[in-house]
Tab-separated table of C-alpha atoms in Angstrom:
chain	number	residue	atom	x	y	z
A	26	MET	CA	-16.157	16.579	-10.527
A	27	LYS	CA	-19.063	14.430	-9.357
A	28	ASN	CA	-19.738	10.722	-9.549
A	29	ALA	CA	-22.188	11.090	-12.432
A	30	ASP	CA	-22.044	7.524	-13.702
A	31	PRO	CA	-25.065	5.520	-12.447
A	32	ILE	CA	-22.941	2.399	-12.003
A	33	VAL	CA	-20.903	4.205	-9.358
A	34	GLN	CA	-22.868	3.608	-6.162
A	35	PRO	CA	-22.416	5.181	-2.710
A	36	PHE	CA	-21.041	2.809	-0.090
A	37	ARG	CA	-20.964	2.889	3.693
A	38	ILE	CA	-19.112	0.488	5.984
A	39	ASP	CA	-21.521	-1.282	8.330
A	40	ILE	CA	-20.084	-4.462	9.831
A	41	PRO	CA	-22.668	-6.717	11.515
A	42	GLU	CA	-22.261	-6.915	15.267
A	43	ALA	CA	-22.218	-10.716	14.983
A	44	ASP	CA	-18.968	-10.499	12.977
A	45	LEU	CA	-17.317	-8.448	15.716
A	46	ASP	CA	-18.538	-10.866	18.385
A	47	ASP	CA	-17.142	-13.760	16.346
A	48	LEU	CA	-13.743	-12.053	16.138
A	49	LYS	CA	-13.590	-11.632	19.913
A	50	ASP	CA	-14.709	-15.202	20.496
A	51	ARG	CA	-12.055	-16.609	18.172
A	52	LEU	CA	-9.349	-14.507	19.823
A	53	ALA	CA	-10.419	-15.752	23.247
A	54	ARG	CA	-10.096	-19.359	22.070
A	55	THR	CA	-6.708	-18.985	20.361
A	56	ARG	CA	-4.624	-22.143	20.543
A	57	TRP	CA	-1.161	-20.756	21.158
A	58	PRO	CA	2.053	-22.452	19.966
A	59	GLU	CA	5.075	-23.040	22.179
A	60	GLU	CA	7.463	-20.178	22.760
A	61	ALA	CA	10.462	-20.027	20.408
A	62	PRO	CA	13.933	-20.021	22.009
A	63	GLY	CA	14.638	-16.625	23.539
A	64	ASP	CA	11.166	-15.289	22.642
A	65	SER	CA	12.827	-12.856	20.189
A	66	TRP	CA	11.896	-11.707	16.700
A	67	ASN	CA	14.564	-13.939	15.141
A	68	TYR	CA	12.056	-16.752	14.676
A	69	GLY	CA	9.091	-14.490	13.924
A	70	VAL	CA	6.622	-12.625	16.135
A	71	PRO	CA	7.419	-13.358	19.815
A	72	LEU	CA	4.746	-15.234	21.740
A	73	SER	CA	4.637	-12.711	24.582
A	74	TYR	CA	4.013	-9.806	22.202
A	75	MET	CA	1.399	-11.740	20.231
A	76	LYS	CA	-0.566	-12.629	23.356
A	77	GLU	CA	-0.547	-9.049	24.601
A	78	LEU	CA	-1.520	-7.598	21.207
A	79	ALA	CA	-4.280	-10.156	20.631
A	80	GLU	CA	-5.722	-9.448	24.070
A	81	TYR	CA	-5.753	-5.720	23.334
A	82	TRP	CA	-7.516	-6.422	20.032
A	83	ARG	CA	-10.116	-8.519	21.856
A	84	THR	CA	-10.809	-6.355	24.904
A	85	GLU	CA	-9.791	-2.732	24.209
A	86	TYR	CA	-9.768	-2.032	20.483
A	87	ASP	CA	-13.110	-0.567	19.320
A	88	TRP	CA	-13.816	-1.149	15.638
A	89	ARG	CA	-16.891	1.072	15.697
A	90	ILE	CA	-14.799	4.163	16.453
A	91	HIS	CA	-12.610	3.582	13.415
A	92	GLU	CA	-15.497	2.469	11.209
A	93	SER	CA	-17.157	5.800	12.006
A	94	LYS	CA	-13.983	7.718	11.103
A	95	LEU	CA	-13.721	5.919	7.763
A	96	ASN	CA	-17.373	6.694	7.061
A	97	GLU	CA	-16.637	10.412	7.384
A	98	TYR	CA	-15.160	10.190	3.881
A	99	PRO	CA	-17.300	9.714	0.745
A	100	GLN	CA	-17.046	6.083	-0.350
A	101	PHE	CA	-18.281	4.341	-3.455
A	102	LYS	CA	-18.297	1.017	-5.243
A	103	THR	CA	-18.311	0.207	-8.934
A	104	GLU	CA	-17.784	-2.871	-11.084
A	105	ILE	CA	-14.962	-2.960	-13.609
A	106	GLY	CA	-14.204	-6.020	-15.706
A	107	GLY	CA	-16.431	-8.197	-13.581
A	108	GLU	CA	-14.734	-7.241	-10.302
A	109	SER	CA	-15.835	-4.920	-7.514
A	110	VAL	CA	-13.788	-1.789	-6.792
A	111	HIS	CA	-14.301	0.167	-3.570
A	112	PHE	CA	-12.824	3.636	-3.275
A	113	LEU	CA	-12.797	6.861	-1.338
A	114	HIS	CA	-13.468	9.929	-3.477
A	115	VAL	CA	-12.543	13.038	-1.505
A	116	GLN	CA	-12.919	16.176	-3.561
A	117	SER	CA	-11.138	19.410	-2.760
A	118	PRO	CA	-13.044	22.674	-2.327
A	119	GLU	CA	-10.468	24.229	-4.678
A	120	PRO	CA	-11.914	24.331	-8.226
A	121	ASP	CA	-8.560	23.839	-9.957
A	122	ALA	CA	-7.487	20.831	-7.864
A	123	LEU	CA	-5.652	18.074	-9.725
A	124	PRO	CA	-7.158	14.565	-9.512
A	125	LEU	CA	-4.744	12.138	-7.850
A	126	LEU	CA	-4.905	8.394	-7.339
A	127	LEU	CA	-3.412	7.162	-4.050
A	128	ILE	CA	-2.762	3.426	-4.294
A	129	HIS	CA	-1.834	1.153	-1.397
A	130	GLY	CA	-0.133	-2.238	-1.437
A	131	TRP	CA	0.157	-5.341	0.745
A	132	PRO	CA	-0.315	-5.588	3.697
A	133	GLY	CA	-1.839	-2.130	3.577
A	134	SER	CA	-5.241	-0.628	2.840
A	135	ILE	CA	-6.975	2.709	2.404
A	136	VAL	CA	-6.147	3.278	6.092
A	137	GLU	CA	-2.567	4.097	5.042
A	138	PHE	CA	-3.578	7.479	3.629
A	139	LEU	CA	-5.901	8.870	6.303
A	140	ASP	CA	-3.378	11.387	7.653
A	141	MET	CA	-2.690	12.725	4.160
A	142	ILE	CA	-6.254	13.403	3.013
A	143	GLY	CA	-6.626	16.781	4.728
A	144	PRO	CA	-3.267	18.270	3.675
A	145	LEU	CA	-3.729	17.155	0.074
A	146	THR	CA	-7.368	18.210	-0.407
A	147	ARG	CA	-7.375	21.363	1.763
A	148	PRO	CA	-3.803	22.702	1.584
A	149	ARG	CA	-4.786	26.218	2.691
A	150	ASP	CA	-5.889	24.802	6.042
A	151	TYR	CA	-2.297	23.591	6.478
A	152	GLY	CA	-0.501	26.788	5.512
A	153	ARG	CA	-0.002	25.928	1.839
A	154	GLU	CA	-1.213	27.383	-1.438
A	155	ALA	CA	-4.589	26.598	-3.002
A	156	SER	CA	-2.702	25.566	-6.145
A	157	ASP	CA	-1.371	22.531	-4.218
A	158	ALA	CA	-4.855	20.990	-3.934
A	159	PHE	CA	-5.877	17.540	-5.167
A	160	HIS	CA	-9.103	15.656	-5.665
A	161	LEU	CA	-8.265	12.242	-4.184
A	162	VAL	CA	-9.354	8.836	-5.445
A	163	ILE	CA	-8.191	6.163	-2.982
A	164	PRO	CA	-9.187	2.655	-4.122
A	165	SER	CA	-9.049	-0.610	-2.255
A	166	LEU	CA	-7.132	-2.922	-4.575
A	167	PRO	CA	-9.330	-5.585	-6.182
A	168	GLY	CA	-9.164	-8.551	-3.828
A	169	TYR	CA	-8.391	-6.319	-0.856
A	170	GLY	CA	-10.605	-4.960	1.904
A	171	PHE	CA	-13.970	-3.557	0.911
A	172	SER	CA	-13.418	-4.275	-2.772
A	173	GLY	CA	-13.937	-7.865	-1.595
A	174	PRO	CA	-12.399	-11.086	-2.864
A	175	THR	CA	-11.705	-11.348	-6.590
A	176	SER	CA	-13.378	-14.117	-8.576
A	177	GLN	CA	-11.212	-14.348	-11.706
A	178	SER	CA	-7.749	-15.620	-12.441
A	179	GLY	CA	-5.196	-13.369	-14.095
A	180	MET	CA	-5.778	-10.429	-11.737
A	181	ASP	CA	-2.174	-9.222	-11.811
A	182	TYR	CA	-1.097	-5.643	-11.143
A	183	LYS	CA	-1.099	-4.706	-14.835
A	184	ARG	CA	-4.739	-5.684	-15.126
A	185	ILE	CA	-5.522	-3.702	-11.978
A	186	ALA	CA	-3.762	-0.696	-13.510
A	187	GLY	CA	-6.096	-0.924	-16.495
A	188	MET	CA	-9.079	-1.085	-14.135
A	189	PHE	CA	-7.945	2.086	-12.372
A	190	VAL	CA	-7.550	3.891	-15.710
A	191	THR	CA	-11.183	2.958	-16.364
A	192	LEU	CA	-12.139	4.177	-12.900
A	193	MET	CA	-10.634	7.627	-13.495
A	194	LYS	CA	-12.389	7.931	-16.858
A	195	ARG	CA	-15.634	6.828	-15.240
A	196	LEU	CA	-15.271	9.621	-12.696
A	197	GLY	CA	-14.750	12.108	-15.511
A	198	TYR	CA	-11.027	12.674	-14.944
A	199	ASN	CA	-9.081	12.972	-18.196
A	200	ARG	CA	-6.013	14.579	-16.620
A	201	TYR	CA	-4.647	13.194	-13.379
A	202	GLY	CA	-1.649	12.017	-11.390
A	203	THR	CA	-0.997	8.805	-9.540
A	204	GLN	CA	1.000	7.862	-6.449
A	205	GLY	CA	1.763	4.671	-4.568
A	206	GLY	CA	4.108	2.464	-2.624
A	207	ASP	CA	4.527	-1.321	-2.670
A	208	TRP	CA	1.999	-2.694	-5.227
A	209	GLY	CA	0.774	0.889	-5.537
A	210	SER	CA	4.157	1.772	-7.030
A	211	PHE	CA	3.967	-0.999	-9.625
A	212	ILE	CA	0.367	-0.098	-10.473
A	213	SER	CA	1.106	3.637	-10.688
A	214	LEU	CA	4.000	3.074	-13.091
A	215	GLU	CA	1.831	0.812	-15.230
A	216	ILE	CA	-0.966	3.405	-15.290
A	217	GLY	CA	1.594	5.879	-16.639
A	218	HIS	CA	2.380	3.369	-19.374
A	219	LYS	CA	-1.254	2.609	-20.230
A	220	ASP	CA	-2.590	6.162	-20.164
A	221	PRO	CA	0.331	8.543	-20.916
A	222	GLU	CA	-1.883	11.176	-22.508
A	223	SER	CA	-3.885	11.623	-19.294
A	224	VAL	CA	-1.257	10.997	-16.613
A	225	VAL	CA	0.594	14.222	-15.873
A	226	GLY	CA	2.985	12.545	-13.442
A	227	VAL	CA	3.711	9.440	-11.385
A	228	HIS	CA	5.064	9.616	-7.844
A	229	VAL	CA	6.238	6.514	-5.965
A	230	ASN	CA	7.711	5.826	-2.556
A	231	MET	CA	9.042	2.434	-3.544
A	232	LEU	CA	10.906	1.762	-6.763
A	233	VAL	CA	12.475	-1.483	-7.928
A	234	THR	CA	15.669	-1.119	-9.977
A	235	PRO	CA	16.965	-4.614	-10.821
A	236	PRO	CA	20.736	-5.129	-11.081
A	237	PRO	CA	21.922	-4.732	-14.681
A	238	GLU	CA	22.611	-8.002	-16.483
A	239	ASP	CA	25.475	-6.404	-18.390
A	240	PRO	CA	28.676	-6.833	-16.284
A	241	LYS	CA	30.077	-3.597	-17.729
A	242	LYS	CA	27.088	-1.599	-16.461
A	243	LEU	CA	27.375	-3.315	-13.095
A	244	ALA	CA	31.058	-2.399	-12.876
A	245	LYS	CA	30.249	1.255	-13.549
A	246	LEU	CA	27.988	1.539	-10.493
A	247	LYS	CA	29.267	3.654	-7.635
A	248	PRO	CA	30.423	1.888	-4.431
A	249	LYS	CA	27.308	3.196	-2.650
A	250	ASP	CA	25.104	1.644	-5.323
A	251	ARG	CA	26.848	-1.723	-5.019
A	252	GLU	CA	26.209	-1.577	-1.258
A	253	THR	CA	22.557	-1.034	-2.069
A	254	LEU	CA	22.523	-4.235	-4.105
A	255	GLU	CA	23.796	-6.094	-1.030
A	256	LYS	CA	20.828	-4.793	0.970
A	257	ILE	CA	18.531	-6.237	-1.657
A	258	LYS	CA	20.220	-9.626	-1.240
A	259	HIS	CA	19.622	-9.459	2.531
A	260	TYR	CA	15.910	-8.829	1.961
A	261	ALA	CA	15.706	-11.764	-0.449
A	262	LYS	CA	17.378	-14.080	2.075
A	263	GLU	CA	15.724	-13.020	5.346
A	264	GLN	CA	12.435	-11.251	4.627
A	265	SER	CA	10.898	-12.569	1.420
A	266	GLY	CA	9.357	-15.824	2.654
A	267	TYR	CA	5.861	-14.303	2.697
A	268	SER	CA	6.256	-13.383	-0.984
A	269	VAL	CA	7.306	-16.888	-1.994
A	270	GLN	CA	4.346	-18.441	-0.169
A	271	GLN	CA	1.810	-15.947	-1.492
A	272	GLY	CA	3.314	-16.154	-4.963
A	273	THR	CA	3.182	-19.948	-5.175
A	274	ARG	CA	0.431	-21.393	-2.922
A	275	PRO	CA	-1.825	-18.562	-1.709
A	276	GLN	CA	-4.876	-20.804	-1.364
A	277	THR	CA	-3.153	-23.090	1.131
A	278	LEU	CA	-2.181	-20.089	3.247
A	279	SER	CA	-5.668	-18.603	3.061
A	280	TYR	CA	-7.264	-21.347	5.187
A	281	ALA	CA	-5.174	-20.455	8.218
A	282	LEU	CA	-5.452	-16.679	7.841
A	283	THR	CA	-9.195	-16.677	7.117
A	284	ASP	CA	-9.996	-18.988	10.040
A	285	SER	CA	-7.644	-17.634	12.701
A	286	PRO	CA	-7.536	-13.941	13.640
A	287	SER	CA	-4.303	-14.491	15.567
A	288	GLY	CA	-2.851	-15.993	12.393
A	289	GLN	CA	-3.941	-12.977	10.357
A	290	LEU	CA	-2.596	-10.675	13.061
A	291	SER	CA	0.844	-12.286	13.184
A	292	TRP	CA	1.153	-12.529	9.382
A	293	ILE	CA	0.729	-8.779	8.973
A	294	ILE	CA	2.220	-7.360	12.172
A	295	GLU	CA	5.532	-9.088	11.412
A	296	LYS	CA	5.834	-6.990	8.250
A	297	PHE	CA	5.171	-3.769	10.127
A	298	TYR	CA	7.906	-4.711	12.582
A	299	GLU	CA	10.430	-5.575	9.862
A	300	TRP	CA	9.636	-2.790	7.382
A	301	THR	CA	9.072	0.182	9.697
A	302	ASP	CA	11.902	2.510	10.685
A	303	ILE	CA	11.878	1.709	14.415
A	304	GLU	CA	14.157	0.627	17.244
A	305	GLY	CA	11.386	-1.213	19.099
A	306	LEU	CA	7.779	-2.099	18.279
A	307	PRO	CA	5.833	-0.791	15.268
A	308	GLU	CA	3.404	1.178	17.447
A	309	GLU	CA	6.275	3.509	18.294
A	310	LYS	CA	5.740	5.033	14.811
A	311	ILE	CA	2.189	3.961	13.941
A	312	SER	CA	-0.548	3.935	16.571
A	313	ARG	CA	-1.670	0.524	17.760
A	314	ASP	CA	-5.263	1.278	16.835
A	315	ARG	CA	-4.266	2.330	13.301
A	316	LEU	CA	-2.303	-0.913	12.887
A	317	LEU	CA	-5.250	-2.959	14.135
A	318	THR	CA	-7.745	-1.098	11.941
A	319	ASN	CA	-5.675	-2.054	8.910
A	320	ILE	CA	-5.524	-5.698	10.037
A	321	THR	CA	-9.193	-5.793	11.046
A	322	ILE	CA	-10.202	-4.788	7.514
A	323	TYR	CA	-8.433	-7.867	6.142
A	324	TRP	CA	-10.154	-10.030	8.772
A	325	LEU	CA	-13.698	-8.686	8.436
A	326	THR	CA	-13.639	-8.814	4.628
A	327	ALA	CA	-12.017	-12.278	4.512
A	328	THR	CA	-9.541	-11.071	1.888
A	329	ALA	CA	-6.364	-12.715	3.156
A	330	GLY	CA	-6.433	-15.230	0.303
A	331	SER	CA	-7.495	-12.934	-2.534
A	332	SER	CA	-4.982	-10.270	-1.522
A	333	ALA	CA	-2.241	-12.903	-1.523
A	334	ARG	CA	-3.294	-14.027	-5.016
A	335	LEU	CA	-1.969	-10.770	-6.438
A	336	TYR	CA	1.521	-12.191	-5.806
A	337	TYR	CA	0.650	-15.464	-7.541
A	338	GLU	CA	-0.933	-13.790	-10.573
A	339	THR	CA	1.987	-11.400	-11.008
A	340	MET	CA	4.621	-14.118	-10.622
A	341	HIS	CA	2.809	-16.228	-13.222
A	342	MET	CA	1.950	-13.486	-15.714
A	343	ASP	CA	3.286	-13.507	-19.260
A	344	GLY	CA	6.461	-11.489	-19.658
A	345	SER	CA	8.431	-9.649	-17.006
A	346	PRO	CA	6.715	-8.979	-13.661
A	347	LEU	CA	8.412	-5.574	-13.544
A	348	PRO	CA	6.596	-2.433	-14.733
A	349	ASP	CA	6.737	-2.079	-18.505
A	350	GLU	CA	9.844	-0.212	-19.649
A	351	THR	CA	8.442	0.610	-23.083
A	352	PHE	CA	7.013	3.923	-21.865
A	353	ALA	CA	5.925	6.391	-24.517
A	354	ASP	CA	8.981	8.568	-25.063
A	355	PRO	CA	9.866	10.336	-22.858
A	356	GLY	CA	7.155	8.916	-20.610
A	357	PRO	CA	5.234	10.618	-17.807
A	358	PRO	CA	7.460	12.493	-15.358
A	359	LEU	CA	8.430	10.315	-12.416
A	360	GLY	CA	9.022	11.461	-8.853
A	361	VAL	CA	10.720	9.110	-6.393
A	362	ALA	CA	10.774	9.342	-2.589
A	363	VAL	CA	13.381	7.016	-1.058
A	364	PHE	CA	12.997	6.034	2.590
A	365	PRO	CA	16.020	4.334	4.207
A	366	LYS	CA	14.225	1.372	5.817
A	367	ASP	CA	12.112	0.425	2.813
A	368	VAL	CA	12.298	-3.115	1.429
A	369	SER	CA	13.390	-1.839	-1.970
A	370	TYR	CA	16.521	0.278	-2.380
A	371	PRO	CA	16.420	1.995	-5.765
A	372	ILE	CA	19.558	3.090	-7.580
A	373	ARG	CA	19.084	6.422	-9.308
A	374	ALA	CA	21.397	5.699	-12.235
A	375	LEU	CA	19.415	2.553	-13.042
A	376	ALA	CA	16.095	4.358	-12.582
A	377	GLU	CA	17.119	7.081	-15.009
A	378	ASP	CA	17.978	4.436	-17.609
A	379	ARG	CA	14.412	3.172	-17.419
A	380	TYR	CA	12.136	6.090	-16.527
A	381	ASN	CA	11.666	9.826	-17.039
A	382	VAL	CA	12.919	10.739	-13.553
A	383	GLN	CA	12.205	14.405	-12.809
A	384	HIS	CA	12.305	14.386	-9.013
A	385	TRP	CA	14.322	12.334	-6.514
A	386	THR	CA	14.389	12.719	-2.715
A	387	GLU	CA	16.349	10.565	-0.271
A	388	PHE	CA	15.096	10.901	3.295
A	389	GLU	CA	17.027	10.178	6.469
A	390	GLN	CA	14.114	8.489	8.225
A	391	GLY	CA	11.126	6.373	7.319
A	392	GLY	CA	10.381	2.908	6.056
A	393	HIS	CA	8.076	0.947	3.793
A	394	PHE	CA	4.839	2.347	5.209
A	395	ALA	CA	5.771	5.975	4.629
A	396	ALA	CA	2.176	7.219	4.405
A	397	MET	CA	1.616	5.974	7.961
A	398	GLU	CA	5.099	6.497	9.434
A	399	GLN	CA	6.003	9.833	7.874
A	400	PRO	CA	2.824	11.322	6.361
A	401	GLU	CA	4.168	14.877	6.518
A	402	LEU	CA	7.399	13.998	4.687
A	403	LEU	CA	5.587	12.020	2.022
A	404	THR	CA	2.901	14.682	1.577
A	405	ARG	CA	5.530	17.377	1.196
A	406	ASP	CA	7.394	15.354	-1.426
A	407	ILE	CA	4.223	14.714	-3.418
A	408	LEU	CA	3.442	18.425	-3.378
A	409	GLU	CA	6.955	19.384	-4.444
A	410	PHE	CA	6.920	16.934	-7.341
A	411	PHE	CA	3.528	17.922	-8.720
A	412	ARG	CA	4.301	21.646	-8.401
A	413	LYS	CA	6.948	21.070	-11.063
A	414	ILE	CA	4.571	19.526	-13.575
A	415	ARG	CA	1.029	20.825	-12.949
A	416	GLY	CA	1.348	23.416	-15.696
């Protein structure tokens, strides 16, 4: 399938050298705060680690290398509903490949999926069957990265889901699957709700299953499931401050993150430390350069504020912020990959009350950024799920 629509235009990343020089200059002039007691992660990102990482970003990290790697993939831009949408469109050489949306979340980007593109589009090169192949559409969320800042209010995840349905139709795909984690999970589920006749299946690596309001249903949960609910409470108490800020006053936050690269760096790297399945630093599972490429995209596109607004718009939308549960009966098949160090701990019994769960895998390792931490495990689970439903 080719990009036949004239309003879909080729795109190539080409950051002006002056922007890269400005980044280095700002990093060199960082005004550092005092060190927190003990210089541990208890108060946030330790000063010693921040200084070392910022210096690496300034003096050793080479954006041009990673810009060139991104430009190896076909990229496009189109306008949907008055907003710009940037996306990779990597087509498989296999004629019967299934179109698949891969959707990132915050604080991620298209960079999350780079290690999965080859195995999913060219499975025979990786020892798998041609029938496992996908045509991949990997969008930057509106307001994120090379999609650029959004200009309208009301850009919640349900509206973005509708935009991505339009994108797939515009590309000529009338039968496709969708996959995502974080916001990508919410958006994928909503796409299944909005376009059930076209969506053959939804696969997510983060699923939210709220505690039942009915005390009788709560009492019927297994002891393991009640322990899971306690983990959710810990996240709400210790790790959700970013969400409250971005969901209530994103504009106030945006001044600091858009003006200070060290501020943008610390805001995102903290999440990779807290949400990655590690014993030490995040680069033990995700390369330092890959982490910095993801962060640099936020910096160079000045999308800290518009990406944060997705939290505000969703928290202030009409109705429940959770994916719509009024799926067309029985709803698109749902596959769920559960990684132990994710920020959301789904309960299968509750998921099956709400969705058409056809596939469920609980892994022993991995965290929130599964596509970057455990690309092989996630790829394998996606393949296993869609093998069940391709026919």
